[in-house]
């Protein structure tokens, strides 16, 4: 009993030191890094060879070369595990300096991990100068309660990748890809009947999928997940259930193949799947797989009839947790570099994420020439104008709520349960985990 109490006290003291229980007083960072300092950089792209690890390593090396007083200690973890890793390190008193935090975890980071608001530590003129040229919709993604806690970093929208060669083999027009879910079903069934390939796969379900893509599907049918006051779950409402029922019908018809994310990504890259709805972050991986083998193309996220698609973002924001003022300045310098014009040229062209700096898209010094040669980015850029935030569930049980919702949807789509019953059961169970 005493041992458990001591462990609890030590953890609480570590959290207190991190500013996770009581906020750390706002204090501007120094103007320069005038002596050697090492900062930790928790990054999930580093944990995945197919999702930008090498490009991220090169960017870190370039930053260190340009900032000889700053040494970056990279820490890789998957996007699904990274926040748990940060939470454990904060509790142990090992405060991370810069973290690539997925947007659905931002509220938890602010409320429980002591994420610093940039307005509280970075001079206003510096912030404004760095934010100039950035997408207003992108900047909003990292804001809470009127302050910028996260600077949008790697983010994207759902893209419908498709194999133009399979479209031709199935008698479809590759210059007119499906724009609605009904058209997706028709095209997918034609592909399965006339070729040996699967019709469509998605990144909606799976242990590492999260709920970002699922959210966009519900929202595009005017469904919702949470009431405006963030107190009541709403993913079992009729519009949301209707969207889930569409996915079930797609699967039962034989159009939709149920593959794990890695298998689906590899299958698409190998030319064995007609269409794949997934984040544009895998664009680089698919391009490398398709090169010299088949004509890979991309279109926007499918819509429901005449309702406009309402994609939300996947991806992450960079946040500062450090409490040391010199490390905070170094962290801000790293954050600025990783969201610079030069860095976004690499992030977009070599990984596949959207450039937060839309002013580089047509600039031949940056992405201008690359965009002309790589039309796959165009649907992603088009959807940037209609981007909606990835909703994060409130409270410390946010991950469990998300998991229960996705398990309910999976049972409805693949497990034989009626969509209305599966989503209602999931919502009732998850509501009990909401903050009271």
PDB file of C-alpha atoms in Angstrom, residues 178-397:
ATOM      1  CA  UNK A 178     -16.083   7.804 -59.490  1.00  0.00           C
ATOM      2  CA  UNK A 179     -17.234  10.892 -57.615  1.00  0.00           C
ATOM      3  CA  UNK A 180     -19.991   9.312 -55.508  1.00  0.00           C
ATOM      4  CA  UNK A 181     -20.146   6.163 -53.394  1.00  0.00           C
ATOM      5  CA  UNK A 182     -22.744   4.716 -55.783  1.00  0.00           C
ATOM      6  CA  UNK A 183     -20.310   5.206 -58.673  1.00  0.00           C
ATOM      7  CA  UNK A 184     -17.531   3.649 -56.585  1.00  0.00           C
ATOM      8  CA  UNK A 185     -19.673   0.528 -56.106  1.00  0.00           C
ATOM      9  CA  UNK A 186     -20.421   0.257 -59.826  1.00  0.00           C
ATOM     10  CA  UNK A 187     -16.764   0.709 -60.802  1.00  0.00           C
ATOM     11  CA  UNK A 188     -15.488  -1.699 -58.133  1.00  0.00           C
ATOM     12  CA  UNK A 189     -17.890  -4.443 -59.202  1.00  0.00           C
ATOM     13  CA  UNK A 190     -16.868  -3.995 -62.851  1.00  0.00           C
ATOM     14  CA  UNK A 191     -13.214  -4.409 -61.833  1.00  0.00           C
ATOM     15  CA  UNK A 192     -13.890  -7.560 -59.799  1.00  0.00           C
ATOM     16  CA  UNK A 193     -15.920  -9.118 -62.655  1.00  0.00           C
ATOM     17  CA  UNK A 194     -13.577  -8.335 -65.523  1.00  0.00           C
ATOM     18  CA  UNK A 195     -10.130  -8.552 -63.883  1.00  0.00           C
ATOM     19  CA  UNK A 196      -8.438 -10.589 -61.165  1.00  0.00           C
ATOM     20  CA  UNK A 197      -8.096  -7.503 -58.973  1.00  0.00           C
ATOM     21  CA  UNK A 198     -10.106  -6.417 -55.946  1.00  0.00           C
ATOM     22  CA  UNK A 199     -12.517  -3.522 -56.443  1.00  0.00           C
ATOM     23  CA  UNK A 200     -11.863  -1.101 -53.581  1.00  0.00           C
ATOM     24  CA  UNK A 201     -10.020  -1.147 -50.275  1.00  0.00           C
ATOM     25  CA  UNK A 202      -9.928   1.594 -47.661  1.00  0.00           C
ATOM     26  CA  UNK A 203      -7.941   2.668 -44.636  1.00  0.00           C
ATOM     27  CA  UNK A 204     -11.083   3.180 -42.561  1.00  0.00           C
ATOM     28  CA  UNK A 205     -10.758   0.134 -40.302  1.00  0.00           C
ATOM     29  CA  UNK A 206      -7.946  -1.641 -38.510  1.00  0.00           C
ATOM     30  CA  UNK A 207      -5.958  -1.450 -35.246  1.00  0.00           C
ATOM     31  CA  UNK A 208      -3.825   1.468 -36.464  1.00  0.00           C
ATOM     32  CA  UNK A 209      -6.498   3.267 -38.499  1.00  0.00           C
ATOM     33  CA  UNK A 210      -7.862   5.508 -35.765  1.00  0.00           C
ATOM     34  CA  UNK A 211     -11.096   7.241 -36.751  1.00  0.00           C
ATOM     35  CA  UNK A 212      -9.993  10.135 -38.956  1.00  0.00           C
ATOM     36  CA  UNK A 213     -11.130   8.605 -42.252  1.00  0.00           C
ATOM     37  CA  UNK A 214     -14.330   7.263 -40.701  1.00  0.00           C
ATOM     38  CA  UNK A 215     -15.150  10.757 -39.461  1.00  0.00           C
ATOM     39  CA  UNK A 216     -14.977  12.158 -42.998  1.00  0.00           C
ATOM     40  CA  UNK A 217     -17.327   9.457 -44.279  1.00  0.00           C
ATOM     41  CA  UNK A 218     -19.948  10.183 -41.590  1.00  0.00           C
ATOM     42  CA  UNK A 219     -19.652  13.942 -41.980  1.00  0.00           C
ATOM     43  CA  UNK A 220     -20.054  13.729 -45.767  1.00  0.00           C
ATOM     44  CA  UNK A 221     -23.520  12.259 -45.205  1.00  0.00           C
ATOM     45  CA  UNK A 222     -24.214  15.100 -42.741  1.00  0.00           C
ATOM     46  CA  UNK A 223     -23.631  12.714 -39.877  1.00  0.00           C
ATOM     47  CA  UNK A 224     -21.872  13.694 -36.677  1.00  0.00           C
ATOM     48  CA  UNK A 225     -19.894  12.238 -33.815  1.00  0.00           C
ATOM     49  CA  UNK A 226     -20.408  14.664 -30.967  1.00  0.00           C
ATOM     50  CA  UNK A 227     -22.833  17.435 -30.065  1.00  0.00           C
ATOM     51  CA  UNK A 228     -21.657  21.035 -30.274  1.00  0.00           C
ATOM     52  CA  UNK A 229     -21.298  21.322 -26.503  1.00  0.00           C
ATOM     53  CA  UNK A 230     -18.995  18.237 -26.573  1.00  0.00           C
ATOM     54  CA  UNK A 231     -21.061  16.504 -23.906  1.00  0.00           C
ATOM     55  CA  UNK A 232     -23.073  13.920 -25.841  1.00  0.00           C
ATOM     56  CA  UNK A 233     -22.028  11.381 -28.467  1.00  0.00           C
ATOM     57  CA  UNK A 234     -24.076  11.384 -31.674  1.00  0.00           C
ATOM     58  CA  UNK A 235     -22.538   8.775 -33.986  1.00  0.00           C
ATOM     59  CA  UNK A 236     -25.652   6.577 -33.704  1.00  0.00           C
ATOM     60  CA  UNK A 237     -27.899   9.272 -35.189  1.00  0.00           C
ATOM     61  CA  UNK A 238     -29.688   8.335 -38.475  1.00  0.00           C
ATOM     62  CA  UNK A 239     -27.338  10.176 -40.881  1.00  0.00           C
ATOM     63  CA  UNK A 240     -24.273   8.511 -39.358  1.00  0.00           C
ATOM     64  CA  UNK A 241     -25.930   5.079 -39.362  1.00  0.00           C
ATOM     65  CA  UNK A 242     -26.859   5.574 -43.027  1.00  0.00           C
ATOM     66  CA  UNK A 243     -23.199   6.162 -43.876  1.00  0.00           C
ATOM     67  CA  UNK A 244     -22.207   2.968 -42.047  1.00  0.00           C
ATOM     68  CA  UNK A 245     -24.964   1.082 -43.878  1.00  0.00           C
ATOM     69  CA  UNK A 246     -23.493   2.254 -47.189  1.00  0.00           C
ATOM     70  CA  UNK A 247     -20.131   0.699 -46.259  1.00  0.00           C
ATOM     71  CA  UNK A 248     -21.867  -2.533 -45.246  1.00  0.00           C
ATOM     72  CA  UNK A 249     -23.666  -2.692 -48.598  1.00  0.00           C
ATOM     73  CA  UNK A 250     -20.378  -2.033 -50.393  1.00  0.00           C
ATOM     74  CA  UNK A 251     -18.805  -4.971 -48.552  1.00  0.00           C
ATOM     75  CA  UNK A 252     -21.739  -7.380 -48.950  1.00  0.00           C
ATOM     76  CA  UNK A 253     -21.908  -6.687 -52.684  1.00  0.00           C
ATOM     77  CA  UNK A 254     -18.326  -7.868 -53.129  1.00  0.00           C
ATOM     78  CA  UNK A 255     -17.083  -4.443 -54.188  1.00  0.00           C
ATOM     79  CA  UNK A 256     -15.203  -3.730 -50.934  1.00  0.00           C
ATOM     80  CA  UNK A 257     -12.340  -5.980 -49.856  1.00  0.00           C
ATOM     81  CA  UNK A 258     -11.584  -6.109 -46.129  1.00  0.00           C
ATOM     82  CA  UNK A 259      -7.791  -5.920 -45.873  1.00  0.00           C
ATOM     83  CA  UNK A 260      -5.529  -4.735 -43.073  1.00  0.00           C
ATOM     84  CA  UNK A 261      -3.953  -1.349 -43.810  1.00  0.00           C
ATOM     85  CA  UNK A 262      -0.486  -2.690 -44.667  1.00  0.00           C
ATOM     86  CA  UNK A 263      -1.897  -5.402 -46.927  1.00  0.00           C
ATOM     87  CA  UNK A 264      -4.165  -2.909 -48.689  1.00  0.00           C
ATOM     88  CA  UNK A 265      -1.334  -0.422 -49.180  1.00  0.00           C
ATOM     89  CA  UNK A 266       0.957  -3.125 -50.584  1.00  0.00           C
ATOM     90  CA  UNK A 267      -1.829  -4.525 -52.761  1.00  0.00           C
ATOM     91  CA  UNK A 268      -2.522  -1.120 -54.258  1.00  0.00           C
ATOM     92  CA  UNK A 269       1.182  -0.502 -54.877  1.00  0.00           C
ATOM     93  CA  UNK A 270       1.452  -3.888 -56.596  1.00  0.00           C
ATOM     94  CA  UNK A 271      -1.484  -3.207 -58.923  1.00  0.00           C
ATOM     95  CA  UNK A 272      -3.838  -5.756 -57.371  1.00  0.00           C
ATOM     96  CA  UNK A 273      -6.565  -3.339 -56.212  1.00  0.00           C
ATOM     97  CA  UNK A 274      -8.635  -1.029 -58.392  1.00  0.00           C
ATOM     98  CA  UNK A 275      -9.219   1.777 -55.885  1.00  0.00           C
ATOM     99  CA  UNK A 276      -7.870   2.672 -52.468  1.00  0.00           C
ATOM    100  CA  UNK A 277      -9.286   5.405 -50.200  1.00  0.00           C
ATOM    101  CA  UNK A 278      -6.540   6.500 -47.850  1.00  0.00           C
ATOM    102  CA  UNK A 279      -4.428   9.405 -46.670  1.00  0.00           C
ATOM    103  CA  UNK A 280      -2.258  11.092 -49.274  1.00  0.00           C
ATOM    104  CA  UNK A 281       0.655  10.461 -46.906  1.00  0.00           C
ATOM    105  CA  UNK A 282       1.165   7.104 -48.645  1.00  0.00           C
ATOM    106  CA  UNK A 283       1.411   8.786 -52.050  1.00  0.00           C
ATOM    107  CA  UNK A 284       5.196   8.397 -52.241  1.00  0.00           C
ATOM    108  CA  UNK A 285       4.971   4.683 -51.412  1.00  0.00           C
ATOM    109  CA  UNK A 286       2.320   4.086 -54.078  1.00  0.00           C
ATOM    110  CA  UNK A 287       4.221   6.064 -56.721  1.00  0.00           C
ATOM    111  CA  UNK A 288       7.333   3.968 -56.142  1.00  0.00           C
ATOM    112  CA  UNK A 289       5.301   0.759 -56.394  1.00  0.00           C
ATOM    113  CA  UNK A 290       3.441   1.781 -59.547  1.00  0.00           C
ATOM    114  CA  UNK A 291       6.423   3.216 -61.409  1.00  0.00           C
ATOM    115  CA  UNK A 292       6.916   1.359 -64.665  1.00  0.00           C
ATOM    116  CA  UNK A 293       4.085  -1.079 -63.832  1.00  0.00           C
ATOM    117  CA  UNK A 294       0.766   0.725 -64.068  1.00  0.00           C
ATOM    118  CA  UNK A 295      -0.840   4.143 -64.384  1.00  0.00           C
ATOM    119  CA  UNK A 296      -1.567   5.380 -60.845  1.00  0.00           C
ATOM    120  CA  UNK A 297      -4.020   8.259 -60.546  1.00  0.00           C
ATOM    121  CA  UNK A 298      -5.993  10.009 -57.801  1.00  0.00           C
ATOM    122  CA  UNK A 299      -9.359  11.649 -57.259  1.00  0.00           C
ATOM    123  CA  UNK A 300     -11.231  13.330 -54.433  1.00  0.00           C
ATOM    124  CA  UNK A 301     -13.019  11.564 -51.598  1.00  0.00           C
ATOM    125  CA  UNK A 302     -16.386  10.122 -52.774  1.00  0.00           C
ATOM    126  CA  UNK A 303     -19.534  11.978 -51.790  1.00  0.00           C
ATOM    127  CA  UNK A 304     -23.078  10.824 -50.997  1.00  0.00           C
ATOM    128  CA  UNK A 305     -25.241  11.720 -53.991  1.00  0.00           C
ATOM    129  CA  UNK A 306     -25.331  15.481 -54.380  1.00  0.00           C
ATOM    130  CA  UNK A 307     -24.147  16.175 -50.839  1.00  0.00           C
ATOM    131  CA  UNK A 308     -20.686  17.788 -50.853  1.00  0.00           C
ATOM    132  CA  UNK A 309     -17.856  15.724 -49.448  1.00  0.00           C
ATOM    133  CA  UNK A 310     -16.665  17.061 -46.111  1.00  0.00           C
ATOM    134  CA  UNK A 311     -13.168  15.694 -45.610  1.00  0.00           C
ATOM    135  CA  UNK A 312     -11.342  16.172 -42.369  1.00  0.00           C
ATOM    136  CA  UNK A 313      -7.602  16.051 -41.974  1.00  0.00           C
ATOM    137  CA  UNK A 314      -5.378  13.261 -40.901  1.00  0.00           C
ATOM    138  CA  UNK A 315      -1.935  13.967 -39.593  1.00  0.00           C
ATOM    139  CA  UNK A 316      -0.299  15.960 -36.897  1.00  0.00           C
ATOM    140  CA  UNK A 317       0.795  19.183 -35.293  1.00  0.00           C
ATOM    141  CA  UNK A 318       4.151  20.004 -33.752  1.00  0.00           C
ATOM    142  CA  UNK A 319       3.850  20.919 -30.072  1.00  0.00           C
ATOM    143  CA  UNK A 320       6.308  22.108 -27.441  1.00  0.00           C
ATOM    144  CA  UNK A 321       6.353  20.434 -24.034  1.00  0.00           C
ATOM    145  CA  UNK A 322       9.769  21.570 -22.850  1.00  0.00           C
ATOM    146  CA  UNK A 323       9.898  23.666 -19.661  1.00  0.00           C
ATOM    147  CA  UNK A 324      13.507  24.838 -20.136  1.00  0.00           C
ATOM    148  CA  UNK A 325      13.625  28.270 -21.797  1.00  0.00           C
ATOM    149  CA  UNK A 326      16.733  27.607 -23.901  1.00  0.00           C
ATOM    150  CA  UNK A 327      15.276  24.296 -25.079  1.00  0.00           C
ATOM    151  CA  UNK A 328      12.019  26.063 -25.869  1.00  0.00           C
ATOM    152  CA  UNK A 329      13.892  28.460 -28.154  1.00  0.00           C
ATOM    153  CA  UNK A 330      15.641  25.492 -29.796  1.00  0.00           C
ATOM    154  CA  UNK A 331      12.283  23.714 -30.095  1.00  0.00           C
ATOM    155  CA  UNK A 332      10.738  26.773 -31.759  1.00  0.00           C
ATOM    156  CA  UNK A 333      13.668  26.930 -34.195  1.00  0.00           C
ATOM    157  CA  UNK A 334      13.112  23.250 -35.087  1.00  0.00           C
ATOM    158  CA  UNK A 335       9.385  23.864 -35.427  1.00  0.00           C
ATOM    159  CA  UNK A 336      10.025  26.805 -37.768  1.00  0.00           C
ATOM    160  CA  UNK A 337      12.427  24.794 -39.897  1.00  0.00           C
ATOM    161  CA  UNK A 338      10.096  21.800 -40.189  1.00  0.00           C
ATOM    162  CA  UNK A 339       7.290  24.102 -41.420  1.00  0.00           C
ATOM    163  CA  UNK A 340       9.448  26.209 -43.729  1.00  0.00           C
ATOM    164  CA  UNK A 341       9.078  26.469 -47.498  1.00  0.00           C
ATOM    165  CA  UNK A 342      12.112  24.267 -47.992  1.00  0.00           C
ATOM    166  CA  UNK A 343      10.881  21.588 -45.584  1.00  0.00           C
ATOM    167  CA  UNK A 344       7.381  21.509 -47.064  1.00  0.00           C
ATOM    168  CA  UNK A 345       8.860  21.018 -50.504  1.00  0.00           C
ATOM    169  CA  UNK A 346      10.392  17.789 -49.168  1.00  0.00           C
ATOM    170  CA  UNK A 347       7.379  16.797 -47.050  1.00  0.00           C
ATOM    171  CA  UNK A 348       4.970  17.131 -49.983  1.00  0.00           C
ATOM    172  CA  UNK A 349       7.118  15.776 -52.795  1.00  0.00           C
ATOM    173  CA  UNK A 350       8.810  12.921 -50.943  1.00  0.00           C
ATOM    174  CA  UNK A 351       6.162  11.869 -48.398  1.00  0.00           C
ATOM    175  CA  UNK A 352       2.822  13.078 -49.763  1.00  0.00           C
ATOM    176  CA  UNK A 353       1.377  15.383 -47.126  1.00  0.00           C
ATOM    177  CA  UNK A 354      -0.293  18.669 -47.938  1.00  0.00           C
ATOM    178  CA  UNK A 355       1.909  21.761 -47.847  1.00  0.00           C
ATOM    179  CA  UNK A 356       0.733  24.045 -45.059  1.00  0.00           C
ATOM    180  CA  UNK A 357       2.345  26.814 -47.105  1.00  0.00           C
ATOM    181  CA  UNK A 358       0.057  27.097 -50.097  1.00  0.00           C
ATOM    182  CA  UNK A 359       2.215  29.881 -51.543  1.00  0.00           C
ATOM    183  CA  UNK A 360       4.867  27.343 -52.621  1.00  0.00           C
ATOM    184  CA  UNK A 361       2.526  25.227 -54.774  1.00  0.00           C
ATOM    185  CA  UNK A 362       3.020  27.284 -57.944  1.00  0.00           C
ATOM    186  CA  UNK A 363       6.478  28.617 -57.124  1.00  0.00           C
ATOM    187  CA  UNK A 364       9.136  27.022 -59.400  1.00  0.00           C
ATOM    188  CA  UNK A 365      11.724  27.474 -56.631  1.00  0.00           C
ATOM    189  CA  UNK A 366       9.768  25.018 -54.495  1.00  0.00           C
ATOM    190  CA  UNK A 367       6.855  22.800 -55.615  1.00  0.00           C
ATOM    191  CA  UNK A 368       5.856  24.487 -58.875  1.00  0.00           C
ATOM    192  CA  UNK A 369       7.657  22.167 -61.290  1.00  0.00           C
ATOM    193  CA  UNK A 370       6.994  19.076 -59.165  1.00  0.00           C
ATOM    194  CA  UNK A 371       3.216  19.702 -59.049  1.00  0.00           C
ATOM    195  CA  UNK A 372       3.118  19.944 -62.849  1.00  0.00           C
ATOM    196  CA  UNK A 373       4.772  16.531 -63.118  1.00  0.00           C
ATOM    197  CA  UNK A 374       2.776  14.897 -60.297  1.00  0.00           C
ATOM    198  CA  UNK A 375      -0.974  15.468 -60.676  1.00  0.00           C
ATOM    199  CA  UNK A 376      -1.716  13.078 -57.792  1.00  0.00           C
ATOM    200  CA  UNK A 377      -1.410  16.030 -55.414  1.00  0.00           C
ATOM    201  CA  UNK A 378      -4.233  17.981 -57.082  1.00  0.00           C
ATOM    202  CA  UNK A 379      -7.228  16.275 -55.375  1.00  0.00           C
ATOM    203  CA  UNK A 380      -5.523  16.835 -52.029  1.00  0.00           C
ATOM    204  CA  UNK A 381      -4.998  20.526 -52.764  1.00  0.00           C
ATOM    205  CA  UNK A 382      -8.568  20.846 -53.997  1.00  0.00           C
ATOM    206  CA  UNK A 383      -9.918  19.447 -50.731  1.00  0.00           C
ATOM    207  CA  UNK A 384      -7.780  21.789 -48.636  1.00  0.00           C
ATOM    208  CA  UNK A 385     -10.352  24.508 -49.331  1.00  0.00           C
ATOM    209  CA  UNK A 386     -13.109  22.380 -47.726  1.00  0.00           C
ATOM    210  CA  UNK A 387     -11.046  20.845 -44.935  1.00  0.00           C
ATOM    211  CA  UNK A 388     -12.791  20.364 -41.583  1.00  0.00           C
ATOM    212  CA  UNK A 389     -11.040  19.597 -38.265  1.00  0.00           C
ATOM    213  CA  UNK A 390     -10.542  16.067 -36.995  1.00  0.00           C
ATOM    214  CA  UNK A 391     -12.839  15.914 -33.959  1.00  0.00           C
ATOM    215  CA  UNK A 392     -11.161  14.802 -30.735  1.00  0.00           C
ATOM    216  CA  UNK A 393     -13.302  13.248 -28.021  1.00  0.00           C
ATOM    217  CA  UNK A 394     -13.094  14.963 -24.617  1.00  0.00           C
ATOM    218  CA  UNK A 395     -11.678  13.610 -21.385  1.00  0.00           C
ATOM    219  CA  UNK A 396      -9.006  11.075 -20.449  1.00  0.00           C
ATOM    220  CA  UNK A 397     -11.035   8.194 -21.954  1.00  0.00           C
TER     221      UNK A 397
END
